[in-house]
XYZ file of C-alpha atoms in Angstrom:
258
model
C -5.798 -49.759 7.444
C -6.707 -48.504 10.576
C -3.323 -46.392 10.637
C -3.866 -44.845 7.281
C -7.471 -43.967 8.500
C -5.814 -41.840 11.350
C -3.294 -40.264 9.067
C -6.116 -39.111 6.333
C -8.035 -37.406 9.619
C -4.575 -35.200 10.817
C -4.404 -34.379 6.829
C -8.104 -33.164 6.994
C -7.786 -31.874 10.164
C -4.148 -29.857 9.294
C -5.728 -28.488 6.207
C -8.929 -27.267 7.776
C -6.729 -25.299 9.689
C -4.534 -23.889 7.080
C -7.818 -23.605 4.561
C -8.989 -19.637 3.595
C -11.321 -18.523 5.464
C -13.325 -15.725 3.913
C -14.148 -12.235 4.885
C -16.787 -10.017 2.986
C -18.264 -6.585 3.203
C -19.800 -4.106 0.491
C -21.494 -0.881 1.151
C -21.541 2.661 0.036
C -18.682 5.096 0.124
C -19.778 8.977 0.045
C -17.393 10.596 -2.943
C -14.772 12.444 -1.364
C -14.925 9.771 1.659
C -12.037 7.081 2.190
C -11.866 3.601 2.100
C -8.919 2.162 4.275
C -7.351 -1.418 3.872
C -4.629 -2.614 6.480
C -2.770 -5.719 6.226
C 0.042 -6.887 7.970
C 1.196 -10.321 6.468
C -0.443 -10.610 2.941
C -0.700 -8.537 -0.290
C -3.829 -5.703 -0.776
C -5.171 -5.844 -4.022
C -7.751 -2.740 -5.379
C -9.100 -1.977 -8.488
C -11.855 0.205 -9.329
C -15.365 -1.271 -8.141
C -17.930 -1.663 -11.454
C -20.927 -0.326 -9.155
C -21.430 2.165 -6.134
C -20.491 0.292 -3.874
C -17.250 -0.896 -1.964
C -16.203 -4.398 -1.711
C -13.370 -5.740 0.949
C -12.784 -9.894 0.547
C -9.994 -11.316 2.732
C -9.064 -14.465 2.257
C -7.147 -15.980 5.674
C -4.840 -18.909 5.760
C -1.408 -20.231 7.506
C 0.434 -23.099 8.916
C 0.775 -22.997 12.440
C -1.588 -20.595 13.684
C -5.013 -20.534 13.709
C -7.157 -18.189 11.107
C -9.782 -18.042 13.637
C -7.648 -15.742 15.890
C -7.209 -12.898 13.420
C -9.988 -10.970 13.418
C -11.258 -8.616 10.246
C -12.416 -5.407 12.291
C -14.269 -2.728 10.559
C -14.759 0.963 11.739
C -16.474 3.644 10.696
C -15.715 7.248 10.973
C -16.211 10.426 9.572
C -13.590 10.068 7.128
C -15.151 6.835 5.646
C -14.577 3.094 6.173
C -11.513 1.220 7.750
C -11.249 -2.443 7.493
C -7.830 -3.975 8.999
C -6.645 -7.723 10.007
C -6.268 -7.648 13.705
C -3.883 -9.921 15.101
C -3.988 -11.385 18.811
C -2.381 -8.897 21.108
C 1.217 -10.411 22.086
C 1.992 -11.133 25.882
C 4.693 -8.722 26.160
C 3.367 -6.082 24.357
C 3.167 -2.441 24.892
C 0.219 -1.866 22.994
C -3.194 -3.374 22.435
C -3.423 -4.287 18.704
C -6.372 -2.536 17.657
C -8.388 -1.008 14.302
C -8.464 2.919 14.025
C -8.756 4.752 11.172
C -5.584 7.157 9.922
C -2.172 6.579 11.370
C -3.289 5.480 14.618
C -3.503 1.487 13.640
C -1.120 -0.660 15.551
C -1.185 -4.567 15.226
C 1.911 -6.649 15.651
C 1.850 -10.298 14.942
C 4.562 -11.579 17.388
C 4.778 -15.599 16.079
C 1.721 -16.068 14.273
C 1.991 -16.656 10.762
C -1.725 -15.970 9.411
C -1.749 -14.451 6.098
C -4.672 -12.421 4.972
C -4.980 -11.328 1.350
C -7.233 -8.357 0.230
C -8.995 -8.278 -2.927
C -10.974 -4.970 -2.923
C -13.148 -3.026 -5.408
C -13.046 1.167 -5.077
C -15.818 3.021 -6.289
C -14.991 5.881 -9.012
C -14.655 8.930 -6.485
C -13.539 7.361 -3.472
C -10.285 7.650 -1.810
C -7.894 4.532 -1.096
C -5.459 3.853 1.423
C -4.209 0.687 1.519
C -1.282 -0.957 3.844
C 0.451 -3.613 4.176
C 3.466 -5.171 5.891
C 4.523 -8.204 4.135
C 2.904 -8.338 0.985
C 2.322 -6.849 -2.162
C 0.538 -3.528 -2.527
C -1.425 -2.892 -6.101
C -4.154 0.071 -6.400
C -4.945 -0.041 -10.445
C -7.461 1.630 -12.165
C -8.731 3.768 -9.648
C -10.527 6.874 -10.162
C -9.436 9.082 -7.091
C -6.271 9.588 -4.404
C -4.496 7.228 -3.885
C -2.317 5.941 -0.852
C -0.211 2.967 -0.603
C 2.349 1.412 1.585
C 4.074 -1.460 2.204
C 7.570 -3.037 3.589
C 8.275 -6.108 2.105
C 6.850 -5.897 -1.245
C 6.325 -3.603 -3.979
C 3.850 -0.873 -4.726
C 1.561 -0.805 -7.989
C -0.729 2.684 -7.934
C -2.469 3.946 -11.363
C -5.101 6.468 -11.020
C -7.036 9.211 -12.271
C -6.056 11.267 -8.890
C -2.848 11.984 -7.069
C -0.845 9.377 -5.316
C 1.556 8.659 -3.209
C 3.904 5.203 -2.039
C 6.623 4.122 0.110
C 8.722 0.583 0.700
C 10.958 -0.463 1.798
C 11.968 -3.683 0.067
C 10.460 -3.589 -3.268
C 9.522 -1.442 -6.455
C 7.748 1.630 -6.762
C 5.818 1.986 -9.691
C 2.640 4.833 -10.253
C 0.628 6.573 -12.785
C -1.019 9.799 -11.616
C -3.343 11.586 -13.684
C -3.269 14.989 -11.624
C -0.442 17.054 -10.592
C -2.135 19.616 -8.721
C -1.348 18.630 -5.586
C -1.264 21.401 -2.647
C 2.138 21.172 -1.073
C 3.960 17.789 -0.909
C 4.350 14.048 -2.366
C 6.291 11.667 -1.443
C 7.353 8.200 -3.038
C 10.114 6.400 -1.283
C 12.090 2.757 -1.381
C 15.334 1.693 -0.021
C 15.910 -1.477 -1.952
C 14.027 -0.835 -5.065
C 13.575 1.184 -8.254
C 10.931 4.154 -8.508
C 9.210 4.937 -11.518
C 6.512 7.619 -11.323
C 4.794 8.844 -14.554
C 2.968 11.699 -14.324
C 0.696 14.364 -16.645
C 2.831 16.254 -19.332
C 1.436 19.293 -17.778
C 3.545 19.465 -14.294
C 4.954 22.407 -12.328
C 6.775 21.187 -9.214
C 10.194 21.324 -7.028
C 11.680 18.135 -7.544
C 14.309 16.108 -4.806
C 15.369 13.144 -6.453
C 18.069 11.211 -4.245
C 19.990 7.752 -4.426
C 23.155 5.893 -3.878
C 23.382 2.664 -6.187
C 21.651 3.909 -9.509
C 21.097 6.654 -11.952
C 17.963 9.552 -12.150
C 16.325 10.031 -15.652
C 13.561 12.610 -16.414
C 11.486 13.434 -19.048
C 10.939 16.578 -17.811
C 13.676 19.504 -18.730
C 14.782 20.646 -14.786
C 16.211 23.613 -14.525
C 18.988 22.573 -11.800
C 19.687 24.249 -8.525
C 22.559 24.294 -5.874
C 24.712 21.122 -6.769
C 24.021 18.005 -8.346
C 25.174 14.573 -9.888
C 23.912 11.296 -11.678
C 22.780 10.355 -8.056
C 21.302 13.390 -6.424
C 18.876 16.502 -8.110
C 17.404 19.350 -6.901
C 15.845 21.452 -9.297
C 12.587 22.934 -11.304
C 9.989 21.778 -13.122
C 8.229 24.372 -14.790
C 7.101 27.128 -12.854
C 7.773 25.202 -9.641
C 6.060 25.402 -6.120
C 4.990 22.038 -4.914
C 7.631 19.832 -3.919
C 8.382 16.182 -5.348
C 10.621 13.840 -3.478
C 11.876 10.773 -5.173
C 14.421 8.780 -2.788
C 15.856 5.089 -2.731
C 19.242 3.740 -2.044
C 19.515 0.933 -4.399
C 17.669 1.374 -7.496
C 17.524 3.769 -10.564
C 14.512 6.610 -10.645
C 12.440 7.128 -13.682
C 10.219 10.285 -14.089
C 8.167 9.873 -16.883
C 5.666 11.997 -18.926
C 2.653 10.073 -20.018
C 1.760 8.886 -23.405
């Protein structure tokens, strides 16, 4: 009896440690302003919010390391709100794993095997960029730009706005409802298909690349320079802003939409 006892406590004691443990925040987003998600193991999950305000829940769990040791850091800045998972700083490492907004986020992970999941709600007008490293990436519904990145894991984007999405391991797969971007997108995989349906409207350079699959458009291209079943460069309508479409193992899909 008494030996069962002891076992039932490690059980409760194992699972307190591997339980969720739950981050929230809501506030207000100026239109125009971004809201910024970063993840490293664990999928980011957005849709578009039903009020005004912004909502980030993280969920934490794993089963070696402790939860309480990843911390959910959010900064503010004048380009909006950035929320990321902040692992403990490795021994040996170069950097200090810290929360800044834009491209200057570093965090590595090392051993620790926390996952933290992101469910968050945009509001209508507000920018998301979401990241992750392991783990899904999924941005449906929204009503403004869209950003979305992960490694291991594939990308979901449909918005009213522009987008743009990158893998590495995974599918790419976005709706845009604008195609007035200024000068560039990008939407890139390695081991992965990329399907990008755009407006039936669209007037852009086009550089559609890979190595184990075919390119299909919609769109009649008006070809330049050389090309095959694997590789395009050419025109869409009158041109100007450049489109780059690239994998290595995967078929792309431009498609106009319905």
């Amino acid at each position: 009896m008494r030996s069962l006892l002891i076992a039932a406590l490690l059980s409760a004691t194992t699972a307190a440690l591997g339980a969720a443990q739950d981050f929230n925040w809501h506030g207000r987003i100026a239109q125009g302003k971004r809201l910024e998600v970063k993840g490293v193991n664990g999928d980011v999950r957005a849709v578009l919010s039903s009020g005004a305000e912004a909502v980030v829940n993280a969920a934490k769990h794993s089963r070696r390391s402790d939860p309480d040791d990843v911390e959910i850091k959010v900064v503010e800045s004048d380009e909006g709100i950035t929320i990321c998972a902040v692992y403990p700083t490795p021994p040996r490492a170069r950097r200090e794993n810290s929360c800044e907004p834009g491209d200057r986020w570093h965090s590595s992970t090392e051993d620790n095997d926390v996952v933290v999941d992101f469910e968050v709600q945009v509001p209508a007008g507000v920018v998301f960029n979401g990241q992750t490293v392991n783990g899904e990436m999924s941005a449906e519904g929204l009503k403004a730009d869209v950003k979305a990145s992960t490694v291991n894991g594939s990308v979901r984007v449909t918005t009213t706005g522009l987008a743009e999405a990158s893998t590495v391991n995974g599918s790419v797969y976005v709706e845009m409802g604008r195609a007035d971007w200024s000068d560039e997108l990008e939407f890139t995989t390695v081991n992965g298909k990329i399907t990008l349906i755009m407006p039936d409207k669209l007037d852009t350079e086009v550089r559609a690349s890979t190595v184990n699959g075919e390119i299909e458009s919609d769109y009649p291209l008006m070809i330049s320079g050389k090309f095959g079943p694997r590789r395009v460069r050419g025109t869409i309508g009158a041109g100007g802003r450049t489109l780059n479409l690239s994998t290595v193992n995967g078929e792309i899909r431009l498609r106009k939409a319905t």
